[in-house]
Amino acid sequence: MPSKFQRARSEEQRAARRRAILDTAAGMLAEMPVSQVTLNELSRRVGLAKSNVLRYFESREDVLLELLATASGELVDHLEQTLTDALDAVPPAERPDRLADRLARALAERPVLCDLISAQSAVLERNVSPQVAAQYKRAAIAHASALATLVAARLPALGESDAFRFVAGALMVTGAVWTHAHPSAAMVAAYEADPALAVLRLDFADTLRETLEVLLSGLLARAGGSGLGS
């Protein structure tokens, strides 16, 4: 049962309680998909009544959007070093495919982030106030811009504008591929019963990498063919 609520009386106490709620939600996401995370269960695990959790976050989606923003920032931090190590000694002609591979690999290593991305537009943004929506979008734009800067620095011919288009497209593709690569139990049974249907069964990492390669190649071709920079 939730413990008796005691109102946080300082900003430090409020911050600690928000952190406890976020940490508990993150722990739940390590056990279950986004679709199974409920406010009732989150409240039970954190030891507060649901009404008291709502003193700190306006909805389940508010909690999950904040976790998505945090995870996106951690991805950018990881890629800042990973892309340097992976690309700086690689011939320019090989950099686009190597970059797509490292980005796809980094995302595949973060299933919780991918699940949150897949739920972002259709679910998580549907039950929040304009204030929470704007706060999340500002963070999302900042992270996408930071990643675009990393991409443009390693593929100069792409330019900042198309680098941002690549990042935005990569995130949309990630959500779509994640959903299709994790079919329902009924679809898995159908694939197993009829091998002819298995052509539609996707491997997340491979499909994402191949799609990012095509997206990046197309943007580079439009930007000036093979001029990948030094």
Short mmCIF file of C-alpha atoms in Angstrom, two decimals:
data_model
loop_
_atom_site.label_atom_id
_atom_site.label_comp_id
_atom_site.label_asym_id
_atom_site.label_seq_id
_atom_site.Cartn_x
_atom_site.Cartn_y
_atom_site.Cartn_z
CA MET A 1 0.00 0.00 0.00
CA PRO A 2 1.21 3.56 -0.65
CA SER A 3 2.72 5.22 2.40
CA LYS A 4 1.00 8.19 4.04
CA PHE A 5 1.73 11.23 1.92
CA GLN A 6 3.83 13.98 3.39
CA ARG A 7 4.05 17.14 1.32
CA ALA A 8 7.54 18.07 0.22
CA ARG A 9 8.31 21.38 1.92
CA SER A 10 11.40 22.51 0.01
CA GLU A 11 12.59 22.58 -3.57
CA GLU A 12 15.18 19.96 -2.67
CA GLN A 13 12.48 17.65 -1.32
CA ARG A 14 10.32 18.21 -4.39
CA ALA A 15 13.27 17.48 -6.66
CA ALA A 16 14.06 14.32 -4.71
CA ARG A 17 10.47 13.12 -5.00
CA ARG A 18 10.38 13.83 -8.74
CA ARG A 19 13.64 11.93 -9.08
CA ALA A 20 12.21 8.97 -7.19
CA ILE A 21 9.20 8.88 -9.51
CA LEU A 22 11.40 9.06 -12.61
CA ASP A 23 13.78 6.39 -11.30
CA THR A 24 10.86 4.09 -10.49
CA ALA A 25 9.38 4.57 -13.96
CA ALA A 26 12.77 3.86 -15.51
CA GLY A 27 12.97 0.65 -13.53
CA MET A 28 9.56 -0.38 -14.81
CA LEU A 29 10.64 0.25 -18.41
CA ALA A 30 13.52 -2.16 -17.87
CA GLU A 31 10.91 -4.84 -17.10
CA MET A 32 8.04 -4.06 -19.48
CA PRO A 33 7.18 -2.13 -22.64
CA VAL A 34 5.88 1.41 -22.54
CA SER A 35 2.34 0.20 -23.24
CA GLN A 36 2.26 -1.72 -19.94
CA VAL A 37 3.48 1.11 -17.70
CA THR A 38 0.45 2.44 -15.81
CA LEU A 39 0.09 5.30 -13.40
CA ASN A 40 -1.49 2.98 -10.84
CA GLU A 41 1.48 0.62 -10.84
CA LEU A 42 3.96 3.48 -10.86
CA SER A 43 2.22 4.98 -7.83
CA ARG A 44 2.26 1.66 -6.01
CA ARG A 45 5.95 1.11 -6.65
CA VAL A 46 7.01 4.60 -5.68
CA GLY A 47 4.93 4.41 -2.50
CA LEU A 48 2.54 7.29 -3.16
CA ALA A 49 -1.14 7.57 -3.94
CA LYS A 50 -1.84 8.31 -7.59
CA SER A 51 -3.18 11.74 -6.70
CA ASN A 52 0.12 12.53 -5.01
CA VAL A 53 2.19 11.40 -7.99
CA LEU A 54 0.08 13.83 -10.01
CA ARG A 55 1.33 16.66 -7.80
CA TYR A 56 4.72 16.22 -9.50
CA PHE A 57 3.77 15.06 -13.02
CA GLU A 58 0.49 15.82 -14.71
CA SER A 59 0.18 12.35 -16.28
CA ARG A 60 1.92 9.08 -17.01
CA GLU A 61 2.88 10.55 -20.38
CA ASP A 62 4.55 13.51 -18.70
CA VAL A 63 6.80 11.11 -16.78
CA LEU A 64 7.65 9.11 -19.87
CA LEU A 65 8.39 12.17 -22.01
CA GLU A 66 10.87 13.35 -19.42
CA LEU A 67 12.55 9.94 -19.47
CA LEU A 68 12.62 10.09 -23.28
CA ALA A 69 14.30 13.49 -23.20
CA THR A 70 16.90 12.26 -20.73
CA ALA A 71 17.63 9.11 -22.74
CA SER A 72 17.95 11.14 -25.94
CA GLY A 73 20.51 13.40 -24.31
CA GLU A 74 22.48 10.36 -23.15
CA LEU A 75 22.46 9.02 -26.71
CA VAL A 76 23.94 12.27 -28.03
CA ASP A 77 26.65 12.19 -25.35
CA HIS A 78 27.51 8.60 -26.29
CA LEU A 79 27.65 9.35 -30.02
CA GLU A 80 29.87 12.37 -29.56
CA GLN A 81 32.75 10.07 -28.65
CA THR A 82 31.64 7.02 -30.62
CA LEU A 83 31.46 8.85 -33.95
CA THR A 84 34.87 10.40 -33.36
CA ASP A 85 36.42 7.00 -32.71
CA ALA A 86 34.59 5.32 -35.59
CA LEU A 87 34.92 7.90 -38.36
CA ASP A 88 37.96 10.10 -37.97
CA ALA A 89 40.39 7.53 -39.39
CA VAL A 90 37.98 6.27 -42.07
CA PRO A 91 38.28 7.36 -45.74
CA PRO A 92 35.60 9.93 -46.63
CA ALA A 93 33.81 7.60 -49.05
CA GLU A 94 33.23 5.06 -46.27
CA ARG A 95 31.98 7.50 -43.66
CA PRO A 96 28.26 7.61 -44.53
CA ASP A 97 27.76 3.86 -44.16
CA ARG A 98 29.94 3.76 -41.06
CA LEU A 99 27.96 6.59 -39.49
CA ALA A 100 24.66 4.87 -40.27
CA ASP A 101 26.00 1.66 -38.75
CA ARG A 102 27.15 3.32 -35.53
CA LEU A 103 23.91 5.24 -35.10
CA ALA A 104 21.82 2.11 -35.71
CA ARG A 105 24.00 0.12 -33.33
CA ALA A 106 23.74 2.75 -30.59
CA LEU A 107 19.96 2.78 -30.90
CA ALA A 108 19.71 -1.03 -30.93
CA GLU A 109 21.68 -1.08 -27.68
CA ARG A 110 19.00 1.14 -26.11
CA PRO A 111 15.69 -0.74 -26.37
CA VAL A 112 13.94 1.45 -23.80
CA LEU A 113 14.80 4.58 -25.80
CA CYS A 114 13.57 2.96 -29.01
CA ASP A 115 10.32 1.89 -27.36
CA LEU A 116 9.77 5.43 -26.07
CA ILE A 117 10.52 6.88 -29.52
CA SER A 118 8.00 4.50 -31.08
CA ALA A 119 5.32 5.70 -28.65
CA GLN A 120 6.19 9.39 -28.70
CA SER A 121 3.88 10.87 -31.32
CA ALA A 122 0.98 8.43 -31.24
CA VAL A 123 0.77 7.99 -27.44
CA LEU A 124 3.02 10.10 -25.23
CA GLU A 125 2.20 13.47 -26.78
CA ARG A 126 -1.57 12.87 -26.57
CA ASN A 127 -2.19 13.36 -22.85
CA VAL A 128 -0.09 16.35 -21.86
CA SER A 129 -0.68 20.07 -21.52
CA PRO A 130 0.70 22.61 -24.00
CA GLN A 131 3.29 23.57 -21.39
CA VAL A 132 4.63 20.02 -21.03
CA ALA A 133 4.47 19.52 -24.80
CA ALA A 134 6.51 22.67 -25.41
CA GLN A 135 9.05 21.73 -22.73
CA TYR A 136 9.55 18.32 -24.30
CA LYS A 137 9.81 19.70 -27.85
CA ARG A 138 12.46 22.21 -26.80
CA ALA A 139 14.55 19.40 -25.35
CA ALA A 140 13.96 17.22 -28.44
CA ILE A 141 15.03 20.02 -30.79
CA ALA A 142 18.15 20.67 -28.72
CA HIS A 143 19.16 17.01 -28.81
CA ALA A 144 18.42 16.64 -32.53
CA SER A 145 20.40 19.81 -33.27
CA ALA A 146 23.35 18.57 -31.24
CA LEU A 147 23.33 15.25 -33.09
CA ALA A 148 22.99 17.04 -36.43
CA THR A 149 26.07 19.09 -35.58
CA LEU A 150 28.02 15.88 -34.93
CA VAL A 151 26.84 14.43 -38.24
CA ALA A 152 27.63 17.58 -40.25
CA ALA A 153 31.11 17.80 -38.75
CA ARG A 154 31.91 14.33 -40.08
CA LEU A 155 30.07 14.67 -43.40
CA PRO A 156 30.74 18.30 -44.39
CA ALA A 157 29.03 18.02 -47.78
CA LEU A 158 25.76 17.32 -46.04
CA GLY A 159 25.56 20.73 -44.37
CA GLU A 160 23.74 21.60 -41.16
CA SER A 161 20.28 21.74 -42.74
CA ASP A 162 20.40 18.28 -44.34
CA ALA A 163 22.17 16.87 -41.29
CA PHE A 164 19.16 17.94 -39.23
CA ARG A 165 16.85 16.37 -41.84
CA PHE A 166 18.81 13.15 -41.53
CA VAL A 167 18.53 13.12 -37.74
CA ALA A 168 14.81 13.89 -37.82
CA GLY A 169 14.26 11.17 -40.41
CA ALA A 170 16.39 8.71 -38.45
CA LEU A 171 14.27 9.20 -35.35
CA MET A 172 11.02 8.71 -37.25
CA VAL A 173 12.40 5.60 -38.93
CA THR A 174 13.58 4.26 -35.57
CA GLY A 175 10.06 4.42 -34.16
CA ALA A 176 8.51 2.76 -37.21
CA VAL A 177 11.08 -0.02 -37.50
CA TRP A 178 10.94 -0.72 -33.75
CA THR A 179 7.18 -1.24 -33.93
CA HIS A 180 7.36 -3.54 -36.96
CA ALA A 181 10.31 -5.49 -35.53
CA HIS A 182 8.34 -6.30 -32.37
CA PRO A 183 5.11 -7.86 -33.68
CA SER A 184 2.22 -9.11 -31.59
CA ALA A 185 2.04 -12.71 -30.41
CA ALA A 186 -0.56 -13.38 -33.11
CA MET A 187 1.76 -12.11 -35.84
CA VAL A 188 4.69 -14.15 -34.51
CA ALA A 189 2.49 -17.25 -34.59
CA ALA A 190 1.44 -16.44 -38.16
CA TYR A 191 5.06 -16.07 -39.25
CA GLU A 192 5.96 -19.39 -37.66
CA ALA A 193 2.97 -21.17 -39.18
CA ASP A 194 3.56 -19.87 -42.70
CA PRO A 195 7.22 -19.37 -43.69
CA ALA A 196 6.09 -17.38 -46.75
CA LEU A 197 5.03 -14.59 -44.40
CA ALA A 198 8.44 -14.40 -42.74
CA VAL A 199 9.69 -12.04 -45.46
CA LEU A 200 7.78 -9.34 -43.57
CA ARG A 201 9.50 -10.11 -40.26
CA LEU A 202 12.15 -7.48 -39.61
CA ASP A 203 15.39 -7.53 -37.67
CA PHE A 204 15.53 -4.16 -35.94
CA ALA A 205 19.27 -3.42 -36.10
CA ASP A 206 19.79 -4.60 -39.69
CA THR A 207 16.68 -2.91 -41.05
CA LEU A 208 17.44 0.35 -39.27
CA ARG A 209 21.04 0.38 -40.49
CA GLU A 210 20.04 -0.30 -44.10
CA THR A 211 17.33 2.36 -44.02
CA LEU A 212 19.67 4.95 -42.51
CA GLU A 213 22.26 4.17 -45.20
CA VAL A 214 19.69 4.83 -47.93
CA LEU A 215 18.44 8.02 -46.27
CA LEU A 216 21.95 9.37 -45.82
CA SER A 217 22.99 8.42 -49.36
CA GLY A 218 19.98 10.20 -50.81
CA LEU A 219 20.63 13.39 -48.87
CA LEU A 220 24.30 13.36 -49.85
CA ALA A 221 23.44 12.79 -53.53
CA ARG A 222 21.07 15.73 -53.49
CA ALA A 223 23.71 17.84 -51.72
CA GLY A 224 26.30 17.24 -54.44
CA GLY A 225 27.02 13.63 -55.22
CA SER A 226 30.18 12.15 -53.82
CA GLY A 227 31.62 15.34 -52.34
CA LEU A 228 31.87 13.99 -48.82
CA GLY A 229 34.55 16.32 -47.60
CA SER A 230 37.88 15.43 -46.06
#
